CSV table of C-alpha atoms and ligand atoms in Angstrom, one decimal:
chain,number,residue,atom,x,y,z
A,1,UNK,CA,2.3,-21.7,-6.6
A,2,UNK,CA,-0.4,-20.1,-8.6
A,3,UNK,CA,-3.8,-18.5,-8.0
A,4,UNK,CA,-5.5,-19.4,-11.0
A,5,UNK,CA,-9.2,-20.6,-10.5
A,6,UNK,CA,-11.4,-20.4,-13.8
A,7,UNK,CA,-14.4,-21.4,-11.5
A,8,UNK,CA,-14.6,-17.6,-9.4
A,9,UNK,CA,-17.2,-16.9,-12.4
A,10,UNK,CA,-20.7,-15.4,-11.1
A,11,UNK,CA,-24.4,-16.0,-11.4
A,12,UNK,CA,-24.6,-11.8,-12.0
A,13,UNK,CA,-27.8,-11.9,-11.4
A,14,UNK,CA,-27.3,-12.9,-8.0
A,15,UNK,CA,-25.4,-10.5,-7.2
A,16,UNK,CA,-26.0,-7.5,-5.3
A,17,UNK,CA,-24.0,-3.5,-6.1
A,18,UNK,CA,-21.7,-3.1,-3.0
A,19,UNK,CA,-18.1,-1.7,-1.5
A,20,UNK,CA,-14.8,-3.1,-0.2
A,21,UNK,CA,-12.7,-0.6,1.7
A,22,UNK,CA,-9.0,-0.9,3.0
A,23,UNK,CA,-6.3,1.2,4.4
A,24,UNK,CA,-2.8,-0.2,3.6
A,25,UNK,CA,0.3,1.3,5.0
A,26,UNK,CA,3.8,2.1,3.0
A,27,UNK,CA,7.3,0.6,4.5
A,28,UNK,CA,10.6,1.3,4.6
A,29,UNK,CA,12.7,-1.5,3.9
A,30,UNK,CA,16.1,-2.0,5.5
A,31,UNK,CA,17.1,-4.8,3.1
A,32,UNK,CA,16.4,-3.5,-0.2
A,33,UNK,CA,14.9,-5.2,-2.8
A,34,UNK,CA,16.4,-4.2,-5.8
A,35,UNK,CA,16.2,-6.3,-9.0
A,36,UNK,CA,14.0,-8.8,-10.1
A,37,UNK,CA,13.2,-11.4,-12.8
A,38,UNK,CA,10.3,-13.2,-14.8
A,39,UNK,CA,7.4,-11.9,-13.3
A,40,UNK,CA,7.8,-10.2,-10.0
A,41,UNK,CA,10.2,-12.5,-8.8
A,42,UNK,CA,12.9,-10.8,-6.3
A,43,UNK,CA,16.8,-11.5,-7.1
A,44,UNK,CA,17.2,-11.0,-3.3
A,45,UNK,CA,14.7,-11.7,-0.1
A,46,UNK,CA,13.9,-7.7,1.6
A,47,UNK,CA,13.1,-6.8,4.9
A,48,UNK,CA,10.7,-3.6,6.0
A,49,UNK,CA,9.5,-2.1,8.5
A,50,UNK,CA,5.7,-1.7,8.2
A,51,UNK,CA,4.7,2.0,8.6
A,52,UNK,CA,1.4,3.4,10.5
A,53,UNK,CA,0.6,7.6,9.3
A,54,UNK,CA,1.5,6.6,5.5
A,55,UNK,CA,-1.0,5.0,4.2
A,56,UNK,CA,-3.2,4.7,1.1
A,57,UNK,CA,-7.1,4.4,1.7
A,58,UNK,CA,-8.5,2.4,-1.1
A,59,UNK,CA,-12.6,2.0,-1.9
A,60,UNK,CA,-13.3,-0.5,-4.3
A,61,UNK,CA,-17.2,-0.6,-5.5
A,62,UNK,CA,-18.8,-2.8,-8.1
A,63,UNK,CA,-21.9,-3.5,-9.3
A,64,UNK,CA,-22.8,-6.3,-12.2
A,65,UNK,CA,-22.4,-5.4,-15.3
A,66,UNK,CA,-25.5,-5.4,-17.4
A,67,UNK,CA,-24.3,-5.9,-21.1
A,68,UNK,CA,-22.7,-9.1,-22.4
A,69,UNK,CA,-19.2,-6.7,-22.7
A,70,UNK,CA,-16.2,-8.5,-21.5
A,71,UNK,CA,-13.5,-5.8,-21.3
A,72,UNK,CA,-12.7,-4.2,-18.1
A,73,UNK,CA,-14.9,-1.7,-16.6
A,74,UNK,CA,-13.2,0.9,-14.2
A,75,UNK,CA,-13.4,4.2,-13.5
A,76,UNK,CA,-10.3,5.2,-11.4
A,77,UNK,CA,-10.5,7.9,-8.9
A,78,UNK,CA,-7.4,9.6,-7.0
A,79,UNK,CA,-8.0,11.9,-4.2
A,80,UNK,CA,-11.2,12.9,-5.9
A,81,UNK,CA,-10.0,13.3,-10.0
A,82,UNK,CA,-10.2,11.5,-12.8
A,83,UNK,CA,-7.2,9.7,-12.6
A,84,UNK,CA,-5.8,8.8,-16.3
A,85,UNK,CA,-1.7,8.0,-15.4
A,86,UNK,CA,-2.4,5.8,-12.3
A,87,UNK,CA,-5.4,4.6,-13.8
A,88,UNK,CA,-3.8,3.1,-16.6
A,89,UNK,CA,-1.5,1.1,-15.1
A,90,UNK,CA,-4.3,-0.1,-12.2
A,91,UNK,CA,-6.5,-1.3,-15.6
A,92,UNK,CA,-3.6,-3.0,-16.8
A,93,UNK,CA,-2.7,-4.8,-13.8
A,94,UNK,CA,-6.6,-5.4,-12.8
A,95,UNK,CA,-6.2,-7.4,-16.5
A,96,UNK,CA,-3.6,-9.2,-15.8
A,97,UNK,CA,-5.2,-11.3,-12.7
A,98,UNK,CA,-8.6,-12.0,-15.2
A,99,UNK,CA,-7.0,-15.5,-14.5
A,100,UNK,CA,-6.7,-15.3,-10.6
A,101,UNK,CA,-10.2,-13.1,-10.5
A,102,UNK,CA,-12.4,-13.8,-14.0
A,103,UNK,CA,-15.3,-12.5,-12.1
A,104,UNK,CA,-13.7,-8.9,-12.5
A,105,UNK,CA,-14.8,-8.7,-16.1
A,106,UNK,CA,-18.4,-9.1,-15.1
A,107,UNK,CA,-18.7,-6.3,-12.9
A,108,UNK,CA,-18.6,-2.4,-13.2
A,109,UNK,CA,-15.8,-1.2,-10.8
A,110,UNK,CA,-15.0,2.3,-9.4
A,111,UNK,CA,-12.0,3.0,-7.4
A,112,UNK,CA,-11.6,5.8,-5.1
A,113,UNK,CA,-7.6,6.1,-3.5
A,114,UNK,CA,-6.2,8.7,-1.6
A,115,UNK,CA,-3.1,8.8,0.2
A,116,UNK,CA,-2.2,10.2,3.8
A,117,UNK,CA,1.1,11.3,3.0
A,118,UNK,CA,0.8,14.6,0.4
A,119,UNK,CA,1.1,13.2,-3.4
A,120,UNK,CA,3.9,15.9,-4.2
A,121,UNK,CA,6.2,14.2,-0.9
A,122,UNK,CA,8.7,12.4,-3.4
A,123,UNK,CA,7.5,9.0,-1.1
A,124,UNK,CA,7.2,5.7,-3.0
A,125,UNK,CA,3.6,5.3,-2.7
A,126,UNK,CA,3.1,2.3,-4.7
A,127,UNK,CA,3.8,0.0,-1.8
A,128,UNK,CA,0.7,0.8,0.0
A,129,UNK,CA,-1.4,1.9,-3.3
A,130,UNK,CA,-0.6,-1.9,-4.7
A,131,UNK,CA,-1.5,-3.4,-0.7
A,132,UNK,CA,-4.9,-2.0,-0.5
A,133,UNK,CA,-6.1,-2.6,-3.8
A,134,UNK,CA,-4.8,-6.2,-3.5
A,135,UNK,CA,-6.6,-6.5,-0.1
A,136,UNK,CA,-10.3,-4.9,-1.6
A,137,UNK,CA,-9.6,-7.6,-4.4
A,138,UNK,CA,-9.2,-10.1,-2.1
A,139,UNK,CA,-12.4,-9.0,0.3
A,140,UNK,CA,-13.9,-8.6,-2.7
A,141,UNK,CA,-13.4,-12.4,-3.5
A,142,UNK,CA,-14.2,-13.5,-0.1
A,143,UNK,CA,-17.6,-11.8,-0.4
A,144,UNK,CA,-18.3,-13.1,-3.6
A,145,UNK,CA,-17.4,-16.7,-3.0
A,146,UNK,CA,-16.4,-16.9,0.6
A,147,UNK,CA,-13.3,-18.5,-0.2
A,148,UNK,CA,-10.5,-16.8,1.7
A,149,UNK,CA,-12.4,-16.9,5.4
A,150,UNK,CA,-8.9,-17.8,6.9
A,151,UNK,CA,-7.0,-15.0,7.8
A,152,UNK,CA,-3.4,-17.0,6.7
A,153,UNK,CA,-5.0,-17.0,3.7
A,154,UNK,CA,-6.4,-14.2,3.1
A,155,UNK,CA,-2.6,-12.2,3.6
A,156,UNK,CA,-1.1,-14.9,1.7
A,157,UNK,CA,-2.9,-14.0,-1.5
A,158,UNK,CA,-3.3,-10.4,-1.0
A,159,UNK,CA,0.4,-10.3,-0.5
A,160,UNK,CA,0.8,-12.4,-3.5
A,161,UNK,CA,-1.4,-10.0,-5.3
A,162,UNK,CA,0.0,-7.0,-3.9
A,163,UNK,CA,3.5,-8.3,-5.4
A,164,UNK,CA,2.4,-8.6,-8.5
A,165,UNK,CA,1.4,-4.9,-8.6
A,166,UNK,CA,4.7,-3.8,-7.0
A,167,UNK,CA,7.3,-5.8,-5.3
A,168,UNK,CA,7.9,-3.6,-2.3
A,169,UNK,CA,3.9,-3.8,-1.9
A,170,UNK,CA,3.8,-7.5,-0.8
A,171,UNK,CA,5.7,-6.5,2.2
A,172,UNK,CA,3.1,-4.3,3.6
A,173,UNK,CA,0.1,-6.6,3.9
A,174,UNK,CA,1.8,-7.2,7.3
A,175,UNK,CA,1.9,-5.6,10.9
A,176,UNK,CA,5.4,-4.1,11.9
A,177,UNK,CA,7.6,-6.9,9.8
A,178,UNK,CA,7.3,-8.1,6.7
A,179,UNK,CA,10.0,-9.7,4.6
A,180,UNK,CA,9.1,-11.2,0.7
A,181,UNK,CA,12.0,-13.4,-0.9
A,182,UNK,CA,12.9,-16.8,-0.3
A,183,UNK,CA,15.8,-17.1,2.2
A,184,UNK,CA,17.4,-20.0,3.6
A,185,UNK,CA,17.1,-19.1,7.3
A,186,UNK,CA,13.5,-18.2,7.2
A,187,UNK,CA,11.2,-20.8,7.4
A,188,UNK,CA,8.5,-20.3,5.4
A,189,UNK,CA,10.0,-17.6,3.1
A,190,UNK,CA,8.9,-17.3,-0.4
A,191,UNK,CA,9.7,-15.4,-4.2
A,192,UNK,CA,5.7,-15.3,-4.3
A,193,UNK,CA,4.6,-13.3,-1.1
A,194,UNK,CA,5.6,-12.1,2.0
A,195,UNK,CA,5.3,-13.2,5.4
A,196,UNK,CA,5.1,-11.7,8.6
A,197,UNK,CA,8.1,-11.3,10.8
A,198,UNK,CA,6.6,-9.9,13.9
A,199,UNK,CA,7.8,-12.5,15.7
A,200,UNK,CA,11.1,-11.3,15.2
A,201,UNK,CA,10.5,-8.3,16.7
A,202,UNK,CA,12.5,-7.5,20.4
A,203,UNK,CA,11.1,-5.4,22.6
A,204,UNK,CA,13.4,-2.7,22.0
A,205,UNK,CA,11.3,-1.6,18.7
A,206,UNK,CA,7.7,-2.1,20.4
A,207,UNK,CA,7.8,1.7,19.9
A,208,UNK,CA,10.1,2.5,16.9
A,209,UNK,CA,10.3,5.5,14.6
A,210,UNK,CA,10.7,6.9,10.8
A,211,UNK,CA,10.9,10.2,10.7
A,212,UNK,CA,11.3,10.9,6.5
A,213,UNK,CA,12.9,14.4,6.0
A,214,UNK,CA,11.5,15.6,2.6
A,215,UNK,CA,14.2,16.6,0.6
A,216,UNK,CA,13.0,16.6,-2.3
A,217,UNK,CA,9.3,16.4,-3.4
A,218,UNK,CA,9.3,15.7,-7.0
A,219,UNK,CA,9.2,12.5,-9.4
A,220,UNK,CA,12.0,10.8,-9.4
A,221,UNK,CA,14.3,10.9,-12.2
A,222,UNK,CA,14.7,7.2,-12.4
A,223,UNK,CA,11.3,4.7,-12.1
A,224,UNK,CA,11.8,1.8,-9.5
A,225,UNK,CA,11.1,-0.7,-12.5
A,226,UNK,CA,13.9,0.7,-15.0
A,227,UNK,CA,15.8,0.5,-11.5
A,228,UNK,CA,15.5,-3.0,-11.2
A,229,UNK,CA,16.4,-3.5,-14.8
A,230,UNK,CA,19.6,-1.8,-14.7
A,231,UNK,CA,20.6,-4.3,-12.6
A,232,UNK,CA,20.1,-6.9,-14.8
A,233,UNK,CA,23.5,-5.2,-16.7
A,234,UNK,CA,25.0,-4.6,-13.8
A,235,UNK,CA,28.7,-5.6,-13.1
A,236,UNK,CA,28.4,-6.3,-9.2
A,237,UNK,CA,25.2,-8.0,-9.5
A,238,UNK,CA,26.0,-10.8,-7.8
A,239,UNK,CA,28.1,-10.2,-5.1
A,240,UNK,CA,24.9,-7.6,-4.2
A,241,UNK,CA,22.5,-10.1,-4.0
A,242,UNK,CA,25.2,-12.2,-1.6
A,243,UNK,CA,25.4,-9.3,0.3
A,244,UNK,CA,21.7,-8.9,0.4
A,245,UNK,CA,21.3,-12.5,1.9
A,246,UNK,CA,23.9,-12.0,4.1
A,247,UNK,CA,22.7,-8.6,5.7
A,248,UNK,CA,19.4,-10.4,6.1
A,249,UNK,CA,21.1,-13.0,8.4
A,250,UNK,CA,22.7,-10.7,10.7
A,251,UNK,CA,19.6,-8.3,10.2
A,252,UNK,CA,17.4,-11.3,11.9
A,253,UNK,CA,19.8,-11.4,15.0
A,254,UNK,CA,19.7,-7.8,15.3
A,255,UNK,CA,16.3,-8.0,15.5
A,256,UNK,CA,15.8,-10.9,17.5
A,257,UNK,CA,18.2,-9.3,20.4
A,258,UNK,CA,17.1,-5.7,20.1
A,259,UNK,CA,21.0,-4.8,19.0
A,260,UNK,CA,20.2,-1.1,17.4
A,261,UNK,CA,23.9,-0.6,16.6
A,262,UNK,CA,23.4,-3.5,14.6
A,263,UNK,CA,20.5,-2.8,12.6
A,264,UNK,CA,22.0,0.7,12.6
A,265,UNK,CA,24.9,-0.4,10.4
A,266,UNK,CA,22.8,-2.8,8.7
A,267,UNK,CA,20.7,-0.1,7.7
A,268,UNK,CA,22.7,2.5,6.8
A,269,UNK,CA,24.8,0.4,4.8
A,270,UNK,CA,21.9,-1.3,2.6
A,271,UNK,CA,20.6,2.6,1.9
A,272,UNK,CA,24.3,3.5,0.5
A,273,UNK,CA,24.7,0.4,-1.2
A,274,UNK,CA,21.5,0.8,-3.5
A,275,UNK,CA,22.4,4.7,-3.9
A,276,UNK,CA,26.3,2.7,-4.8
A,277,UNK,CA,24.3,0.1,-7.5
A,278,UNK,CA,22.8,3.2,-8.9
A,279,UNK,CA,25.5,5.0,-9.2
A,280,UNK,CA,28.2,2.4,-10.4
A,281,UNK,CA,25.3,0.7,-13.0
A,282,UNK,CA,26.3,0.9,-17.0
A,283,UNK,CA,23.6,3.9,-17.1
A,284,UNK,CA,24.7,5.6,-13.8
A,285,UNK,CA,22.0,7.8,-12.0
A,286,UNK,CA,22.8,9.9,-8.7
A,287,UNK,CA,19.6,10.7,-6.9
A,288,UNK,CA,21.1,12.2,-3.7
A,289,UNK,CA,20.6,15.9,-3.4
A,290,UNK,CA,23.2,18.5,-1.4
A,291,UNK,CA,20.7,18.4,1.1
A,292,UNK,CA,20.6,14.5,0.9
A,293,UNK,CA,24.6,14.6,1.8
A,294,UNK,CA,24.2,17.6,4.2
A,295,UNK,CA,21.2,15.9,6.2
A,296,UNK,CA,22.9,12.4,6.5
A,297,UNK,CA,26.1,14.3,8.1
A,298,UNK,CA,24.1,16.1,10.5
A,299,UNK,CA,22.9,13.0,11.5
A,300,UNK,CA,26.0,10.9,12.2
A,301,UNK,CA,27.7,14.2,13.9
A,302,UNK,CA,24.4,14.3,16.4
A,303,UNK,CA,25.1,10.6,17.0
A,304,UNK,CA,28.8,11.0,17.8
A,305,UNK,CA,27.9,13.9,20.3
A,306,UNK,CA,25.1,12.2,21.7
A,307,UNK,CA,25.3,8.5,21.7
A,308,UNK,CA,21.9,8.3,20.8
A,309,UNK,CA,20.8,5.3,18.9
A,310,UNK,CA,19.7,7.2,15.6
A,311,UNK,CA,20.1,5.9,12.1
A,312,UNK,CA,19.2,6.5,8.6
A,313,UNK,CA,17.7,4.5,5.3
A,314,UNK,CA,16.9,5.8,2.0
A,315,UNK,CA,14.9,4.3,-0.8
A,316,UNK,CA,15.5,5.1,-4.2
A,317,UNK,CA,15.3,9.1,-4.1
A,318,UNK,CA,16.8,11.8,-2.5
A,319,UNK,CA,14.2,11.4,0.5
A,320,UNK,CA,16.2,10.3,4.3
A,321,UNK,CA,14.5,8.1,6.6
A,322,UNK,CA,15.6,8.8,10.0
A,323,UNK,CA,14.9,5.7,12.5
A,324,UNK,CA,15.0,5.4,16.4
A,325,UNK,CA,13.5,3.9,19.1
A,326,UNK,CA,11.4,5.7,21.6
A,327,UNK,CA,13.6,6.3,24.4
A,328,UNK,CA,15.0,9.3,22.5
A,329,UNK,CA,12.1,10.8,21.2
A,330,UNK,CA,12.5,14.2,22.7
A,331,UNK,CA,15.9,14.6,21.9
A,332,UNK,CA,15.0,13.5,18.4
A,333,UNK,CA,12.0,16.4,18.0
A,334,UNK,CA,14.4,19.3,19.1
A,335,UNK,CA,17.0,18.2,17.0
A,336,UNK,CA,14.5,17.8,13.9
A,337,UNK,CA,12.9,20.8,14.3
A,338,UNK,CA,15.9,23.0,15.3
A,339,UNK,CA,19.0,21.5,13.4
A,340,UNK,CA,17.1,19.1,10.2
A,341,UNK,CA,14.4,21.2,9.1
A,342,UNK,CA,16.1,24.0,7.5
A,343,UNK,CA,17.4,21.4,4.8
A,344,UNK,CA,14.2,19.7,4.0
A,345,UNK,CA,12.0,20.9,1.1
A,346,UNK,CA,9.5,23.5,2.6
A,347,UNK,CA,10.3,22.6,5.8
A,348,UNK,CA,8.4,19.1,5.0
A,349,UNK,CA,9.2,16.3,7.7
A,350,UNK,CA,6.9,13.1,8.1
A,351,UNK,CA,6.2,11.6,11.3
A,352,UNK,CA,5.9,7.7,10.8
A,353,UNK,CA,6.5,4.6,12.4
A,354,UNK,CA,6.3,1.5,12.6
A,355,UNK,CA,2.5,0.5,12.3
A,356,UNK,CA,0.0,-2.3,12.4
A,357,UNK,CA,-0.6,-3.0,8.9
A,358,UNK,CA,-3.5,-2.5,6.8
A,359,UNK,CA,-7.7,-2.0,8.4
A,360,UNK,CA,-10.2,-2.7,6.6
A,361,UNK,CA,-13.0,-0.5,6.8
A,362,UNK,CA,-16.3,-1.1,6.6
B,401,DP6,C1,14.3,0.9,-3.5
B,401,DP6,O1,8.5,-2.2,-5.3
B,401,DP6,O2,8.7,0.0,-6.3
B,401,DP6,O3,12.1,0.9,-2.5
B,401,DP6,O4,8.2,-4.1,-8.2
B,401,DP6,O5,9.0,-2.5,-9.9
B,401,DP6,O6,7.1,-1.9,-8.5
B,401,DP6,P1,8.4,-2.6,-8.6
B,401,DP6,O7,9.4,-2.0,-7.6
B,401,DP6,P2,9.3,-1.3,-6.2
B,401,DP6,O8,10.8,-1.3,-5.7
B,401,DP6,C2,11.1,-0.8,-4.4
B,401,DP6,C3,12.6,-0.5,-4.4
B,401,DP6,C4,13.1,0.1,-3.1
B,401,DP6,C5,13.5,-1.0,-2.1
B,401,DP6,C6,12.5,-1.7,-1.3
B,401,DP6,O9,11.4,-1.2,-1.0
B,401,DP6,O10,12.8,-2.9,-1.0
């Protein structure tokens, strides 16, 4: 499948200045995605859990250009500044779909992002950076050409879109569940774009949290994309991605029976397993801090005593996801604040869960 369509070209001077707006959540996946091939294309189908206080709040505004100049336009605006780093790499991408969107060269664009979740946090935020830029794109289309009026649609190519800007991003164009890979026991499932897994959904994680214990707030020392490339070298590539499909099998069940212990292990083992593929690849990296180790054994010890249904995920930093259902909540605020805090950076805890997806905004 591919969006190409050399006819989204406009009449400019029918075309009125005006803004798309969207808010697009992160997610924490609990089957990691981790390497990929050709362009964007997974090695293994990933599950997440979309997220609801993280999000990225993108406004896209354009106006037609006025000059016959046919380069990109784009002034790129994060949390108020001149953005040159992030900018780059949004012109670069915004070139790149000049097949899937030619009318982009005729139009002056300005971006403003900001993100919910503080920029120093150490949390992946080109998941829901990649979403809502993929979903103004989209809207963008839509008002242009009113071609994607069907909502189906509309997701499908924004998650498309969204991948293309960052894997883990496709996941997020969708309310509580998305997964993004092709996988033999999910109808529907696709390399391209995600789909939504609500439906998947027992009751039992209606109300469902992620609290993420700042650990460490800085860049990590290892990108996401020279993580996926290691494992192109790496010696248990294969039986990973086996694993991967596997975990996503049982995952389902899990899910579909509101088992926690099993999503628990499930979880927990997918988070050590990509810290494992890091550590065992030809270049090995270790991105677990003291506190990383310190934090995840304070966690299974308040299990043990309690029985409580609490587990952990991490992505690819030093960060610790802490998930559990409702029902604990309380128990899960004293023992945050008085036991888990003294081990996170500055005393930094975020309190997420799982969300509704992306809003636009009008
Ligand atoms: C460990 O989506 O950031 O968070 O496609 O290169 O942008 P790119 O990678 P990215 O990788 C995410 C890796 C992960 C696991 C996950 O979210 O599935």
């Amino acid at each position: 499948m591919d969006y190409i369509n050399p006819k989204l070209i406009l009449n400019t001077s029918d075309v009125n200045s005006g803004t798309v707006r969207w808010q697009s959540p992160s997610n924490i996946a609990l089957i990691k995605y981790w390497g990929k091939h050709d362009n964007q294309i997974p090695r293994n189908a990933s599950l997440s859990f979309t997220l609801s206080k993280s999000y990225t709040d993108t406004k896209l505004s354009y106006k037609p250009k006025l000059g016959t100049d046919k380069g990109l336009e784009l002034e790129y605006y994060f949390e108020g500044k001149k953005e040159d780093a992030f900018g780059k790499r949004v012109s670069a991408f915004l070139e790149s779909l000049y097949p899937i969107f030619p009318f982009l060269k005729q139009l002056e664009l300005e971006i403003h992002s900001s993100n919910t979740f503080p920029h120093s946090a150490g949390i992946a935020s080109s998941a829901s950076a990649f979403s809502a830029l993929a979903l103004c794109l989209c809207s963008l289309e839509d008002r242009l050409f009113s071609t994607l009026k069907e909502d189906e649609d509309f997701r499908r190519k924004a998650s498309y879109i969204a991948r293309l800007g960052s894997g883990s991003a496709s996941r997020s164009i969708f309310a509580k569940v998305g997964l993004w890979g092709q996988h033999s026991g999910v109808e529907g499932s696709s390399d391209e774009y995600a789909i939504d897994c609500s439906q998947f959904l027992h009751k039992n994680f209606d109300v469902f949290h992620d609290y993420i214990l700042i650990i460490d707030a800085g860049t990590k020392e290892i990108s996401s994309t020279r993580g996926h490339e290691l494992m192109n070298e790496h010696p248990f590539a294969q039986a990973r991605y086996q694993q991967a499909h596997k975990n996503l099998s049982v995952l389902r069940g899990a899910l579909e029976r509101g088992d926690l212990d099993m999503l628990g292990r499930i979880s927990e083992s997918e988070a050590l397993t990509l810290h494992g593929l890091m550590m065992s690849s030809p270049t090995p990296y270790i991105l677990f801090q003291p506190n990383t180790i310190k934090v995840l054994q304070l966690i299974n010890e308040f299990k043990k005593t309690t029985g409580h249904p609490v587990f952990f995920t991490l992505d690819a930093g030093a960060n610790v996801h802490m998930l559990f259902p409702d029902s604990v909540k309380k128990d899960m605020d004293s023992f945050t604040e008085n036991v888990l805090l003294p081990w996170c950076q500055d005393g930094q805890v975020i309190k997420d869960m799982i969300g509704d997806g992306p809003l636009e905004v009008d």
